[in-house]
């Protein structure tokens, strides 16, 4: 089977080389059949890589430990669900996932434009296949998923228990989809520049691809934050870690692009800016992929394999050099057709939004790559921590939210000053009311959070006003009932009102971030059963210990051998609020040197946190039980001495019983964070709004508009 | 091994289809728009959208009537220019051109 | 002032502002950064009042819980110098003796005190190609 996998990779590489050649030949000579053949090479690549991925998946599901990667990351005791996900937990498996997703998304994109942009698409095909060839070459020569050992080991190492969470299934494929989708607009931008065709047709196609990239990347990032918060033992959702930042940067440039593209569409301006944004997004996505795998920065997403650093640096160098060359050599074609009519226009607000987003990206870029920069400049590797990031991103985030409220109030092209002044009244009023209420409630000790809340109120006021005015306007024309008018309004102006919904979502999300970071109460305390800790207004009492011996009681199906935990009662002002059950799971280390009993619990320990969430606050707990307490350690030592391997499981029962009878004090970590749920809700609203904005209007509507506009144009001409 | 051969066969079939069709003399370019036409149609859609946006700006109170009239006039003039160029293209292309 | 002139002025002002802000950013990053040092380097270079990123392995037998403080020693990867650290805050799940850690410390009264919640444990090396996509405690 591994042979089939290796053949697939070789075949894939040949397909890539052929496709590049055919597309380029077709583009240069205008011979359409070769361009088409090049496009179909991408389809063929998708077929072959699907086969390769299937081979690897099957190997994992069937526990075929002859495959090195299966032996390294899976085991017979790893639950099936996680065995399937273990495919992408290793360097080589994730490379295959990346290449496979690239081929799938590229096939879809090229299929959708197969009847248009023939010359641009041909060059784009060549570039996308170039990326494919790069990753496949890495797999063939540096980190192959199909390496085998003979004889095959009897048992594998197992999937790291820290990864045995359901989100593990979704987060990498979503994030990789986001990354690979970023390369598609890059390929089309390069193709458009090479073919000298950066025009309205390119805008229409690229917008869809850029939006898809924005959506998947955003969802991937949010899922990562949610995973970190809800499943891992540190209780935070964002740490300004290098890899988190690497995924955020292309998302920021993609957001900027989606806005400034509208300016290019309307005024023929900012062409250089826009292609640069697209090229930057794709390059940042590749850099993000590189960061995770090269170990070049100290990050908690440490992938091994420093050997991959050099090829990636070369690729990024080629991308940057190529981009600069293309933009400079085509600058005549990228001249602006018009200028900004007025500073008081939605176009100029979009420009400001772009500046803020790019500034954010620059700050994050500088902070993330600072260890490399400082090493190059001063010889010592130094890094900046979250306080530095917060210092610069918080004001920028405030500016961003504020702008997202100003934009909806200003007209396109040239706003009327008097109207604009009047339109700001309602949003300013909501901000002011919020300010007064919050200051009275005592929030002023956290000025940045207060500022964010007021900005969010401003946004909600501005957008709310837009919806109300729009619905009223529709009522005046079509006489519909208010709810119907509202729906019709959104349906007929999806881009505008979908965008407004996205802005609401962003405001909600930042309110959640501000509240949960500024007003958090966290306590670390050692507790014995019966004692309590006070966190903010809440009292958390350690009621009694829990101990379960898996796998029969392993509710989360993670394959843990022993799980020790606690029942915690949460109350506020004497009223019971929730009951939480945090625990820590112990896993088999597979190392006989630790003893027959010792190895059963000697593997990675994983926190299973317990949390009670609501719209107003989350109460979060984690426990670190003391497994090395004398009473328990004694059982392990005796068991190691007296029990043979196949009977060692009995000792687990003893451990559990002893823990329940005489629990040693356990270390608890309690966090009460207000409004964390607003972050996830905000995210959902953002993506829902985005989908509404990009959803194509039914062509019937477009046609009606077209005809009506034609008639009115004629009348207008007659008037003139 | 059989699987590998099947895969190879499928790949070759998929990739060579257009080449074989061209060799057999199929004229496959009928459904493809000229890039100029595609560009003009995209520009036209964008311009219509701008006209509707301006009207919505007026209705939601962001523009005064006077400003709206002037912007609307400019937009319609730009739209007519695009429509004229499309007409010219259709005339040049002959009878197979005009859809909408 | 003609519109073209106004535009140029605006552009110059905007660019200057950007340059000034970027310079401020870059300047503060150098002073706010903590250099990454191994125990042997730290022993030689540590100055009180500056924070450093201490990287090394947790020395065997050095881990003690004292109330809410975790005491442990960090050794050079190749062995040799060890530095005792007093740390409070979240302890990552994979933390144990022999694992590679990074902890931000500063020198206070001759002792090294770990900054709150700054302890990072690297992936256990037993997994040949370390697992992807995981976040560890901070």
mmCIF file of C-alpha atoms in Angstrom, chain A residues 72 88-92 157-163 168 224-225 227-228 232-234 239 244 298 300-304 339 343 362-363 366 370 374 377-378 380-384 386 388 391-392 524-526 584 589 591 602-607 667 669, chain C residues 7 10 21-22 24-37 41 45 50 53 55 65-69 77 88-96 99 102 115-117 120-124 126-138:
data_model
loop_
_atom_site.group_PDB
_atom_site.id
_atom_site.type_symbol
_atom_site.label_atom_id
_atom_site.label_comp_id
_atom_site.label_asym_id
_atom_site.label_seq_id
_atom_site.Cartn_x
_atom_site.Cartn_y
_atom_site.Cartn_z
ATOM 1 C CA UNK A 72 4.855 7.539 15.372
ATOM 2 C CA UNK A 88 -2.356 15.493 10.027
ATOM 3 C CA UNK A 89 -0.657 15.536 13.395
ATOM 4 C CA UNK A 90 2.753 14.868 11.884
ATOM 5 C CA UNK A 91 4.936 16.935 9.595
ATOM 6 C CA UNK A 92 4.575 14.655 6.597
ATOM 7 C CA UNK A 157 3.496 5.452 20.046
ATOM 8 C CA UNK A 158 -0.024 6.845 20.088
ATOM 9 C CA UNK A 159 -1.506 10.241 19.408
ATOM 10 C CA UNK A 160 -0.371 12.863 21.878
ATOM 11 C CA UNK A 161 -3.263 13.086 24.340
ATOM 12 C CA UNK A 162 -3.090 16.872 24.216
ATOM 13 C CA UNK A 163 -4.513 16.540 20.709
ATOM 14 C CA UNK A 168 -8.521 18.632 16.559
ATOM 15 C CA UNK A 224 -8.147 27.570 17.390
ATOM 16 C CA UNK A 225 -8.966 30.224 19.972
ATOM 17 C CA UNK A 227 -10.021 25.046 21.339
ATOM 18 C CA UNK A 228 -7.356 26.722 23.380
ATOM 19 C CA UNK A 232 -6.634 23.211 27.142
ATOM 20 C CA UNK A 233 -5.521 23.825 30.683
ATOM 21 C CA UNK A 234 -4.435 27.442 30.609
ATOM 22 C CA UNK A 239 -1.448 34.356 23.569
ATOM 23 C CA UNK A 244 -1.452 32.317 16.066
ATOM 24 C CA UNK A 298 10.129 29.467 19.740
ATOM 25 C CA UNK A 300 4.298 26.250 21.350
ATOM 26 C CA UNK A 301 3.237 24.815 18.021
ATOM 27 C CA UNK A 302 6.667 23.305 17.666
ATOM 28 C CA UNK A 303 6.922 21.145 14.615
ATOM 29 C CA UNK A 304 10.139 19.267 14.249
ATOM 30 C CA UNK A 339 -8.712 60.323 -7.596
ATOM 31 C CA UNK A 343 -12.272 63.206 1.992
ATOM 32 C CA UNK A 362 2.884 45.363 10.581
ATOM 33 C CA UNK A 363 2.863 45.478 14.383
ATOM 34 C CA UNK A 366 7.353 42.921 13.730
ATOM 35 C CA UNK A 370 11.414 40.025 16.273
ATOM 36 C CA UNK A 374 17.056 41.048 16.813
ATOM 37 C CA UNK A 377 20.832 42.992 14.139
ATOM 38 C CA UNK A 378 22.260 42.502 17.612
ATOM 39 C CA UNK A 380 21.088 37.975 20.636
ATOM 40 C CA UNK A 381 17.750 36.431 20.115
ATOM 41 C CA UNK A 382 15.216 38.433 22.087
ATOM 42 C CA UNK A 383 11.448 38.237 22.012
ATOM 43 C CA UNK A 384 8.574 40.527 22.930
ATOM 44 C CA UNK A 386 1.942 39.873 25.061
ATOM 45 C CA UNK A 388 4.099 44.685 23.998
ATOM 46 C CA UNK A 391 0.170 48.088 23.826
ATOM 47 C CA UNK A 392 0.005 48.609 20.081
ATOM 48 C CA UNK A 524 -4.591 29.572 41.732
ATOM 49 C CA UNK A 525 -5.049 27.756 44.968
ATOM 50 C CA UNK A 526 -4.251 24.473 46.656
ATOM 51 C CA UNK A 584 -6.817 15.360 34.779
ATOM 52 C CA UNK A 589 3.566 6.252 28.155
ATOM 53 C CA UNK A 591 7.826 2.988 28.192
ATOM 54 C CA UNK A 602 3.511 7.873 33.101
ATOM 55 C CA UNK A 603 2.504 9.361 29.773
ATOM 56 C CA UNK A 604 1.338 12.856 28.986
ATOM 57 C CA UNK A 605 -1.094 14.223 31.542
ATOM 58 C CA UNK A 606 -3.938 16.206 30.058
ATOM 59 C CA UNK A 607 -6.273 18.605 31.790
ATOM 60 C CA UNK A 667 -3.885 22.476 42.812
ATOM 61 C CA UNK A 669 -6.933 27.068 38.766
ATOM 62 C CA UNK C 7 -3.029 65.971 -2.132
ATOM 63 C CA UNK C 10 -1.694 65.159 2.677
ATOM 64 C CA UNK C 21 4.956 55.709 14.515
ATOM 65 C CA UNK C 22 6.883 52.844 12.984
ATOM 66 C CA UNK C 24 8.533 54.461 17.886
ATOM 67 C CA UNK C 25 7.338 50.898 17.571
ATOM 68 C CA UNK C 26 10.684 49.580 16.485
ATOM 69 C CA UNK C 27 12.547 51.485 19.169
ATOM 70 C CA UNK C 28 10.340 50.273 22.007
ATOM 71 C CA UNK C 29 10.511 46.692 20.823
ATOM 72 C CA UNK C 30 14.236 46.578 21.448
ATOM 73 C CA UNK C 31 13.905 47.893 24.960
ATOM 74 C CA UNK C 32 10.858 45.796 25.798
ATOM 75 C CA UNK C 33 12.255 42.527 24.525
ATOM 76 C CA UNK C 34 13.654 39.785 26.691
ATOM 77 C CA UNK C 35 16.709 38.062 25.263
ATOM 78 C CA UNK C 36 16.682 34.291 25.159
ATOM 79 C CA UNK C 37 19.550 32.867 27.193
ATOM 80 C CA UNK C 41 24.718 32.632 29.609
ATOM 81 C CA UNK C 45 24.977 38.275 31.892
ATOM 82 C CA UNK C 50 15.803 43.234 33.236
ATOM 83 C CA UNK C 53 13.862 34.230 28.609
ATOM 84 C CA UNK C 55 15.673 28.233 28.019
ATOM 85 C CA UNK C 65 5.751 22.560 45.235
ATOM 86 C CA UNK C 66 5.805 25.026 48.136
ATOM 87 C CA UNK C 67 2.299 26.402 48.639
ATOM 88 C CA UNK C 68 1.473 28.252 45.474
ATOM 89 C CA UNK C 69 5.057 28.514 44.304
ATOM 90 C CA UNK C 77 20.621 21.483 27.324
ATOM 91 C CA UNK C 88 4.081 31.201 40.362
ATOM 92 C CA UNK C 89 1.299 30.795 37.888
ATOM 93 C CA UNK C 90 -0.102 28.259 35.459
ATOM 94 C CA UNK C 91 1.962 25.119 35.087
ATOM 95 C CA UNK C 92 1.588 23.513 31.671
ATOM 96 C CA UNK C 93 0.343 19.935 31.447
ATOM 97 C CA UNK C 94 3.518 18.499 29.868
ATOM 98 C CA UNK C 95 5.784 20.036 32.531
ATOM 99 C CA UNK C 96 8.012 17.510 34.197
ATOM 100 C CA UNK C 99 11.442 18.464 29.510
ATOM 101 C CA UNK C 102 11.141 28.491 28.443
ATOM 102 C CA UNK C 115 7.248 35.899 35.722
ATOM 103 C CA UNK C 116 3.661 34.934 36.363
ATOM 104 C CA UNK C 117 2.151 32.537 33.827
ATOM 105 C CA UNK C 120 6.152 27.310 28.391
ATOM 106 C CA UNK C 121 6.978 23.653 28.005
ATOM 107 C CA UNK C 122 8.088 22.412 24.620
ATOM 108 C CA UNK C 123 6.670 19.307 23.061
ATOM 109 C CA UNK C 124 8.077 16.125 24.534
ATOM 110 C CA UNK C 126 9.619 11.291 22.513
ATOM 111 C CA UNK C 127 7.374 12.095 19.579
ATOM 112 C CA UNK C 128 9.942 12.108 16.818
ATOM 113 C CA UNK C 129 8.128 14.668 14.765
ATOM 114 C CA UNK C 130 6.410 16.695 17.413
ATOM 115 C CA UNK C 131 2.633 16.905 17.181
ATOM 116 C CA UNK C 132 1.098 19.765 15.301
ATOM 117 C CA UNK C 133 -1.411 22.355 16.148
ATOM 118 C CA UNK C 134 -1.228 22.105 19.886
ATOM 119 C CA UNK C 135 -1.121 24.899 22.354
ATOM 120 C CA UNK C 136 0.434 24.329 25.670
ATOM 121 C CA UNK C 137 -0.068 26.207 28.853
ATOM 122 C CA UNK C 138 1.413 29.574 29.152
#
